[in-house]
mmCIF file of the C-alpha atoms, coordinates in Angstrom:
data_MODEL
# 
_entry.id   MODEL 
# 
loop_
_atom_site.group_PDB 
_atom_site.id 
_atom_site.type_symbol 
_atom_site.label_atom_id 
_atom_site.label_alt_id 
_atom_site.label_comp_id 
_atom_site.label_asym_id 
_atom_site.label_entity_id 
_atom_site.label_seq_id 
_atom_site.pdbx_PDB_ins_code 
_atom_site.Cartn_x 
_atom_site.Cartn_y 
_atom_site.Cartn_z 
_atom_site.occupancy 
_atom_site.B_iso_or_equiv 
_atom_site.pdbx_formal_charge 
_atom_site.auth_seq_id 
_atom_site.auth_comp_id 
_atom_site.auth_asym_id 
_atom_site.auth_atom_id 
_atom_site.pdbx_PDB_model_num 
ATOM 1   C CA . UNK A 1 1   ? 80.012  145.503 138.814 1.00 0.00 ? 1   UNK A CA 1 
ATOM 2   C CA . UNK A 1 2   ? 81.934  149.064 137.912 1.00 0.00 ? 2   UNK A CA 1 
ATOM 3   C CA . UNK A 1 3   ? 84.212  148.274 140.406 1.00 0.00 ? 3   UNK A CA 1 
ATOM 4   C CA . UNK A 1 4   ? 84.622  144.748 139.381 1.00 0.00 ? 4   UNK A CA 1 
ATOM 5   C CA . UNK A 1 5   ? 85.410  146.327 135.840 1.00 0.00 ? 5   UNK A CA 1 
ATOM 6   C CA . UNK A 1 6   ? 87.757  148.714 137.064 1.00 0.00 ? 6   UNK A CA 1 
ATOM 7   C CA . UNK A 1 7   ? 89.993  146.372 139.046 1.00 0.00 ? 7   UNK A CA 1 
ATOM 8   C CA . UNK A 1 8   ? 89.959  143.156 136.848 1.00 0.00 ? 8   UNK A CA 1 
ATOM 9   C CA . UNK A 1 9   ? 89.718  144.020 133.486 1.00 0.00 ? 9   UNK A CA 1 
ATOM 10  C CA . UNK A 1 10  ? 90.993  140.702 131.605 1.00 0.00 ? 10  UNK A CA 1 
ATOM 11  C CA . UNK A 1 11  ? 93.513  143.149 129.927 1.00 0.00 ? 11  UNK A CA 1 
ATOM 12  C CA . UNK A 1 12  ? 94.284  145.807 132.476 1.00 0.00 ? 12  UNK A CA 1 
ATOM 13  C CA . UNK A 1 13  ? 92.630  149.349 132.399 1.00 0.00 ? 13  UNK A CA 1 
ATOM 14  C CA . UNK A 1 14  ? 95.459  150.953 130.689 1.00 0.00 ? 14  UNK A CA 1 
ATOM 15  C CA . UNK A 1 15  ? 96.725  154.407 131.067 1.00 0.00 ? 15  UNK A CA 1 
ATOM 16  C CA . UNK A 1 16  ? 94.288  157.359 130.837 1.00 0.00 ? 16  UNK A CA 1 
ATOM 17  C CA . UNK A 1 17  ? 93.818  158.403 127.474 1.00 0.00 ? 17  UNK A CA 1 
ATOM 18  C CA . UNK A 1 18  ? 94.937  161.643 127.459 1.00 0.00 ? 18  UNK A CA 1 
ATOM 19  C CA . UNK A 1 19  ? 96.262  161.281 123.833 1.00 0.00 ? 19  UNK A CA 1 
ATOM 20  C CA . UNK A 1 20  ? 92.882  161.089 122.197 1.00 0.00 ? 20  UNK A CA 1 
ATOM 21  C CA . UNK A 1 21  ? 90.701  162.890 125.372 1.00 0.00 ? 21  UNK A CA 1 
ATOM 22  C CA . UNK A 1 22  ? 90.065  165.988 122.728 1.00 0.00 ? 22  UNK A CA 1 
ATOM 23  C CA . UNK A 1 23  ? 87.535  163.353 121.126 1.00 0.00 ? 23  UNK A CA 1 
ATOM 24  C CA . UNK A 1 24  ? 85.826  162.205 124.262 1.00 0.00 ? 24  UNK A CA 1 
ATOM 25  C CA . UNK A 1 25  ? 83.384  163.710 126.726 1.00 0.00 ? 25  UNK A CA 1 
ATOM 26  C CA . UNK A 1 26  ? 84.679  161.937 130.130 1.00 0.00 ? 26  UNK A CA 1 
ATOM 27  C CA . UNK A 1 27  ? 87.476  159.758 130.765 1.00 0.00 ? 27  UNK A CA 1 
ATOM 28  C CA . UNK A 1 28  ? 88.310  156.900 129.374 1.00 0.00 ? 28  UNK A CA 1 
ATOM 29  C CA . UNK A 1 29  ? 91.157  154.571 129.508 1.00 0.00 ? 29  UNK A CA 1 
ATOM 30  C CA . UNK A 1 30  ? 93.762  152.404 126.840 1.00 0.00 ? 30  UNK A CA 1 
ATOM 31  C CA . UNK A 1 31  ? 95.743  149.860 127.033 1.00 0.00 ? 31  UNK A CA 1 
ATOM 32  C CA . UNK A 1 32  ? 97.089  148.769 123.414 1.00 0.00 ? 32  UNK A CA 1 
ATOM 33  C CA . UNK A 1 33  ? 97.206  145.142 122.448 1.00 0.00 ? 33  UNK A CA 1 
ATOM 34  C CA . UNK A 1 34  ? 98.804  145.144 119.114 1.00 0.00 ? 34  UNK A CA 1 
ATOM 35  C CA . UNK A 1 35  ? 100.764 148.644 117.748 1.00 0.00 ? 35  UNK A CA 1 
ATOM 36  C CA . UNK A 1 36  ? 103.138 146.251 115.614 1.00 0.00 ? 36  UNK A CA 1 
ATOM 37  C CA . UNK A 1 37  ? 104.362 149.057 112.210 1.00 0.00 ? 37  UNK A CA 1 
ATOM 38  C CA . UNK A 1 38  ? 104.247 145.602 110.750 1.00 0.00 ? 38  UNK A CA 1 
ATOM 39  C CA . UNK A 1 39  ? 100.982 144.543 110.991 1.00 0.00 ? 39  UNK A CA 1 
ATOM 40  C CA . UNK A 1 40  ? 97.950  147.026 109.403 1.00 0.00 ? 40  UNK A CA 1 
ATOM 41  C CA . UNK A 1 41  ? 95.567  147.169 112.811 1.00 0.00 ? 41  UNK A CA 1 
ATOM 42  C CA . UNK A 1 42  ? 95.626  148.809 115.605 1.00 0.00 ? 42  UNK A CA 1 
ATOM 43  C CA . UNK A 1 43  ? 94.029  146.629 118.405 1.00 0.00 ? 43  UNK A CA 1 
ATOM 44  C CA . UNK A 1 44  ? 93.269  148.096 122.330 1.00 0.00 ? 44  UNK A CA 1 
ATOM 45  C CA . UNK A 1 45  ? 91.126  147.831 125.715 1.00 0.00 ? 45  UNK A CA 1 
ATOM 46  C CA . UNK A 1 46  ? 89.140  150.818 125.488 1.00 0.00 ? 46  UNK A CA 1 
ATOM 47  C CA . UNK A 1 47  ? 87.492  151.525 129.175 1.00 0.00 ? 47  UNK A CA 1 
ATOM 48  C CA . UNK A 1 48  ? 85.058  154.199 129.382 1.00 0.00 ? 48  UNK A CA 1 
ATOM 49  C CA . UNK A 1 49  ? 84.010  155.477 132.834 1.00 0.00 ? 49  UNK A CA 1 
ATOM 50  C CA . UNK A 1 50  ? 79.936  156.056 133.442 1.00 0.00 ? 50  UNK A CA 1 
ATOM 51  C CA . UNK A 1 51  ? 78.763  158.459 131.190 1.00 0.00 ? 51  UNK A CA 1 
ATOM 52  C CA . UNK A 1 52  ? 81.975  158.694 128.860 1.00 0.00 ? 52  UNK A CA 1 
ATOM 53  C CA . UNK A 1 53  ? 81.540  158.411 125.278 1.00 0.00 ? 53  UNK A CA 1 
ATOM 54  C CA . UNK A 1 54  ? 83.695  159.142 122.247 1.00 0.00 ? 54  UNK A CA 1 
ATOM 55  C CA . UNK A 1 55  ? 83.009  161.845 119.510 1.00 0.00 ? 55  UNK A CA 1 
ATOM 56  C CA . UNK A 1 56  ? 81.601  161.132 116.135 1.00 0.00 ? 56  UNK A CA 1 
ATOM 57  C CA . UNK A 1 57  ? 83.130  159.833 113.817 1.00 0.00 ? 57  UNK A CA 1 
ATOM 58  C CA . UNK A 1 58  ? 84.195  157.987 110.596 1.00 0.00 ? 58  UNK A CA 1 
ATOM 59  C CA . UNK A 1 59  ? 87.002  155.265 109.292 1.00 0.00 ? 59  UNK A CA 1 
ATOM 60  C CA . UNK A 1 60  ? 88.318  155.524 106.015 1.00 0.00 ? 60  UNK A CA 1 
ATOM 61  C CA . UNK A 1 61  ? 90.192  152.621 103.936 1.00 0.00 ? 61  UNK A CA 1 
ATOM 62  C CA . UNK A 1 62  ? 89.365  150.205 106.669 1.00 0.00 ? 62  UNK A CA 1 
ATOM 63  C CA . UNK A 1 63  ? 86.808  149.357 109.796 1.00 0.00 ? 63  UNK A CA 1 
ATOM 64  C CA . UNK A 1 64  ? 86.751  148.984 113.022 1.00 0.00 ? 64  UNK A CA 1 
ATOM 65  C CA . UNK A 1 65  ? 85.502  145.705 115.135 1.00 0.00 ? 65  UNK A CA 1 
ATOM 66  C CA . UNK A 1 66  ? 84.243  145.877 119.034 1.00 0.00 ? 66  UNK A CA 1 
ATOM 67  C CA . UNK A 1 67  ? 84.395  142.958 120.921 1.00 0.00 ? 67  UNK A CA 1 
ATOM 68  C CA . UNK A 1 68  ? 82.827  144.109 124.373 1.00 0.00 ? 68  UNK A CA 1 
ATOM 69  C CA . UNK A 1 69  ? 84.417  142.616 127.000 1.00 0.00 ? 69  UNK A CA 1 
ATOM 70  C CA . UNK A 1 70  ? 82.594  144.065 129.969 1.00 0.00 ? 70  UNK A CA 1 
ATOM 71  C CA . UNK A 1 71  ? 79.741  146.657 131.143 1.00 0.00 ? 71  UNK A CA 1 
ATOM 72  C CA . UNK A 1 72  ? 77.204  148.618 129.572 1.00 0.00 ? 72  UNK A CA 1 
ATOM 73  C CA . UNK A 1 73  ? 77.739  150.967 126.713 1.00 0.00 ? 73  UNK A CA 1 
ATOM 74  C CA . UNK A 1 74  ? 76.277  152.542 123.515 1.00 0.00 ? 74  UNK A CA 1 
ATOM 75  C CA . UNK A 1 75  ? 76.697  152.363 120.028 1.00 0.00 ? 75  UNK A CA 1 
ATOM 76  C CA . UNK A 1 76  ? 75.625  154.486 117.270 1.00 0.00 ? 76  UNK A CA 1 
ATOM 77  C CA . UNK A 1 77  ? 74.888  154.732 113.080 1.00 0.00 ? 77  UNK A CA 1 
ATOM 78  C CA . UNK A 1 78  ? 74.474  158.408 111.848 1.00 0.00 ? 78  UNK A CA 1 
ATOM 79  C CA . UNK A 1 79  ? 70.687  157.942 110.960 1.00 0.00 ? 79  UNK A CA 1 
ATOM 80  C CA . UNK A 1 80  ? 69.965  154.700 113.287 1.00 0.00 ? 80  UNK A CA 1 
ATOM 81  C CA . UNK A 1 81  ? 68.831  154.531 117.204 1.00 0.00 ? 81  UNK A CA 1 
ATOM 82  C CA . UNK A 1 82  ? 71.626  153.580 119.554 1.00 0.00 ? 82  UNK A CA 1 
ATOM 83  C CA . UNK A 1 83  ? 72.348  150.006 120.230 1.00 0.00 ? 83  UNK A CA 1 
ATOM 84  C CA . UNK A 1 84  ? 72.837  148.574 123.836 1.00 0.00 ? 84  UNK A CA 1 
ATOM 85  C CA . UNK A 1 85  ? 75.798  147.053 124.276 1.00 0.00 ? 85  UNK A CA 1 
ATOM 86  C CA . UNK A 1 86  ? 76.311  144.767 127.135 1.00 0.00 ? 86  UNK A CA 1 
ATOM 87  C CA . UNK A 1 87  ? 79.474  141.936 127.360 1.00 0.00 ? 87  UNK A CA 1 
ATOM 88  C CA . UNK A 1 88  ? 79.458  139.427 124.505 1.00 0.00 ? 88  UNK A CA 1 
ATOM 89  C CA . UNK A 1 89  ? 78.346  141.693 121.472 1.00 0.00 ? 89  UNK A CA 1 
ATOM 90  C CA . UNK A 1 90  ? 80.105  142.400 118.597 1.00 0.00 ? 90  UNK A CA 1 
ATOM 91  C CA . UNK A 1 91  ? 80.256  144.925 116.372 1.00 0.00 ? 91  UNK A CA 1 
ATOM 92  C CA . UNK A 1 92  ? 81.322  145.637 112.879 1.00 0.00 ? 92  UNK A CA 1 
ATOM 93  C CA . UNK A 1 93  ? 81.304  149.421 111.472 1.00 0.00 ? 93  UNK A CA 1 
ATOM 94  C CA . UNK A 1 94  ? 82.392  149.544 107.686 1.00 0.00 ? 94  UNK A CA 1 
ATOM 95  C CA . UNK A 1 95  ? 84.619  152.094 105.897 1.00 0.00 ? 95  UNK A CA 1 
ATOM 96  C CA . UNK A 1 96  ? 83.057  155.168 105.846 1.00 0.00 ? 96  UNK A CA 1 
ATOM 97  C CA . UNK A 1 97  ? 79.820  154.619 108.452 1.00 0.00 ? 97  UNK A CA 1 
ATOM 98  C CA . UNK A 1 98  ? 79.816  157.648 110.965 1.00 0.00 ? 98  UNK A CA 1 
ATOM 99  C CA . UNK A 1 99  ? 79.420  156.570 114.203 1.00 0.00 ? 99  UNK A CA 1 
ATOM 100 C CA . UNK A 1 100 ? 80.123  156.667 118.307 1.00 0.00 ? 100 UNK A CA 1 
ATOM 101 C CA . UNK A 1 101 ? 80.086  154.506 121.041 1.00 0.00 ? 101 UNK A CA 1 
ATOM 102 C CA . UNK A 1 102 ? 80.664  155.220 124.862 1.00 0.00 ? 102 UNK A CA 1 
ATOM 103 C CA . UNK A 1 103 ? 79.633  154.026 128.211 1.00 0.00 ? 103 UNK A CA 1 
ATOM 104 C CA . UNK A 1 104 ? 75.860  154.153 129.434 1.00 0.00 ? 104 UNK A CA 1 
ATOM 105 C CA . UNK A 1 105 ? 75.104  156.952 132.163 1.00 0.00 ? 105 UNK A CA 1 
ATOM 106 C CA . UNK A 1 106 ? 75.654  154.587 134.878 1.00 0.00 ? 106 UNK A CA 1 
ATOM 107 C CA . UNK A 1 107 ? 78.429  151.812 134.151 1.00 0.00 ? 107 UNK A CA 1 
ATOM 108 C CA . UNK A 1 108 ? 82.016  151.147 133.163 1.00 0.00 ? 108 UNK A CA 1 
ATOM 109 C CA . UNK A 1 109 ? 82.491  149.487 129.341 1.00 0.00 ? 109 UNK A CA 1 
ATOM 110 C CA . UNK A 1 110 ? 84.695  148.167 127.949 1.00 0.00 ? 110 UNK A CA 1 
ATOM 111 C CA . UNK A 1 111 ? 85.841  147.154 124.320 1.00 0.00 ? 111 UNK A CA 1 
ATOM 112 C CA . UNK A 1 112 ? 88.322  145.573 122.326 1.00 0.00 ? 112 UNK A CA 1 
ATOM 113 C CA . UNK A 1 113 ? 88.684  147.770 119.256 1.00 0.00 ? 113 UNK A CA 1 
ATOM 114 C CA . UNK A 1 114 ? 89.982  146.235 116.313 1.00 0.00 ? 114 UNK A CA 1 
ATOM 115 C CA . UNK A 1 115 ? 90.945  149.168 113.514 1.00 0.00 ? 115 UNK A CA 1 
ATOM 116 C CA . UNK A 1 116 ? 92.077  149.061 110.573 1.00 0.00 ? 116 UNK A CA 1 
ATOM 117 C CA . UNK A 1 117 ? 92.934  152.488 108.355 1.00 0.00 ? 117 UNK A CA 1 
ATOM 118 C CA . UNK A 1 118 ? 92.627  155.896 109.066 1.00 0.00 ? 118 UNK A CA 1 
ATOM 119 C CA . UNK A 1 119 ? 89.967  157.671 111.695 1.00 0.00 ? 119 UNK A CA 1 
ATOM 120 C CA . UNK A 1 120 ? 88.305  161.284 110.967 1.00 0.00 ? 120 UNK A CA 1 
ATOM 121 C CA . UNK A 1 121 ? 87.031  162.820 114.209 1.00 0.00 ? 121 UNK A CA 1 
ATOM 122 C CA . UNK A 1 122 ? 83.946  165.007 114.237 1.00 0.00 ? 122 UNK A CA 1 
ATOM 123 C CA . UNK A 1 123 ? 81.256  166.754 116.206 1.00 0.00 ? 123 UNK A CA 1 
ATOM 124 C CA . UNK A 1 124 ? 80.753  165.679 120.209 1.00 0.00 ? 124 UNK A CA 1 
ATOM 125 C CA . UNK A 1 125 ? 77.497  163.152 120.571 1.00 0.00 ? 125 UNK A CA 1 
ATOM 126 C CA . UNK A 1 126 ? 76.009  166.740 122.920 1.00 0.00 ? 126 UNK A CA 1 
ATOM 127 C CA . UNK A 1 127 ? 74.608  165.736 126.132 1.00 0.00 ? 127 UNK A CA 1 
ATOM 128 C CA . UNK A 1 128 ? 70.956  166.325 124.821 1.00 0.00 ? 128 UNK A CA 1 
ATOM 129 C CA . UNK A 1 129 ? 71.478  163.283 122.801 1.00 0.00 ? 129 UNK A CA 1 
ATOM 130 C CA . UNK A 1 130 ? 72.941  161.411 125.204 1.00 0.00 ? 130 UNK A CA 1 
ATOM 131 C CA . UNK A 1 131 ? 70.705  161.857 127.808 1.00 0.00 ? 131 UNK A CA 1 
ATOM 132 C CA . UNK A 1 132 ? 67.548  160.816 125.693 1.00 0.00 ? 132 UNK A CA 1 
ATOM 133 C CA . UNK A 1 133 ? 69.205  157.368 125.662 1.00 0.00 ? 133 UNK A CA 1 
ATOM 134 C CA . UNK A 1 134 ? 67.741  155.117 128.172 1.00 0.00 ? 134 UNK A CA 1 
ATOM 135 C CA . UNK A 1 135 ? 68.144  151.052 128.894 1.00 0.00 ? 135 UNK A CA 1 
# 
């Protein structure tokens, strides 16, 4: 399967991310869908490699969808247990909800993100966390 999402992702893996990797523990991987100045979201394939997972954080004056589109991953409400994610789900975090999502310890994921306003980046989800997470 992680090679399967590697090599065929329905949108291509994408470039490494090297532009955001300050707010990620791992790699992961973008390919943008929809960067138009004239329309007001940002849509991309966001592939995260086994064990990758975003920092923290919080979107003002918009939200941000996920459409998974392969994989495993995990998402996460300040306050809430993490959610499995597995191809199919969506999800919908509100203006102002702090959150992170990221790849499960032992698979690729991948997500379209759908985003809409502004993004503030915070603290690192620390590898105690992440590591009490199990399927």
């Amino acid at each position: 399967m992680n090679e399967d999402i590697k090599t065929n992702n329905i949108f291509g893996l994408g470039e490494k991310n090297d532009a955001y990797a300050q707010y990620f523990i791992g790699q992961s991987y973008l390919k943008m869908l929809v960067a138009d100045p004239e329309v007001d979201v940002n849509v991309g394939n966001v592939t995260f490699e086994p064990g990758c997972r975003n920092n923290w954080h919080i979107h003002h004056d918009g939200y941000q969808l996920l459409l998974v589109t392969a994989g495993e991953g995990w998402y996460q409400e300040e306050g809430k247990p993490a959610q499995l994610l597995k191809e199919g789900d969506v999800v919908t975090i509100h203006d102002g909800v702090k959150h992170w999502h990221g790849a499960t310890k032992d698979s690729w994921f991948s997500h379209i993100a759908i985003t809409k306003g502004s993004s503030e980046w915070l603290n690192k989800v620390t590898d105690e966390d992440y590591n009490k997470l199990s399927k």
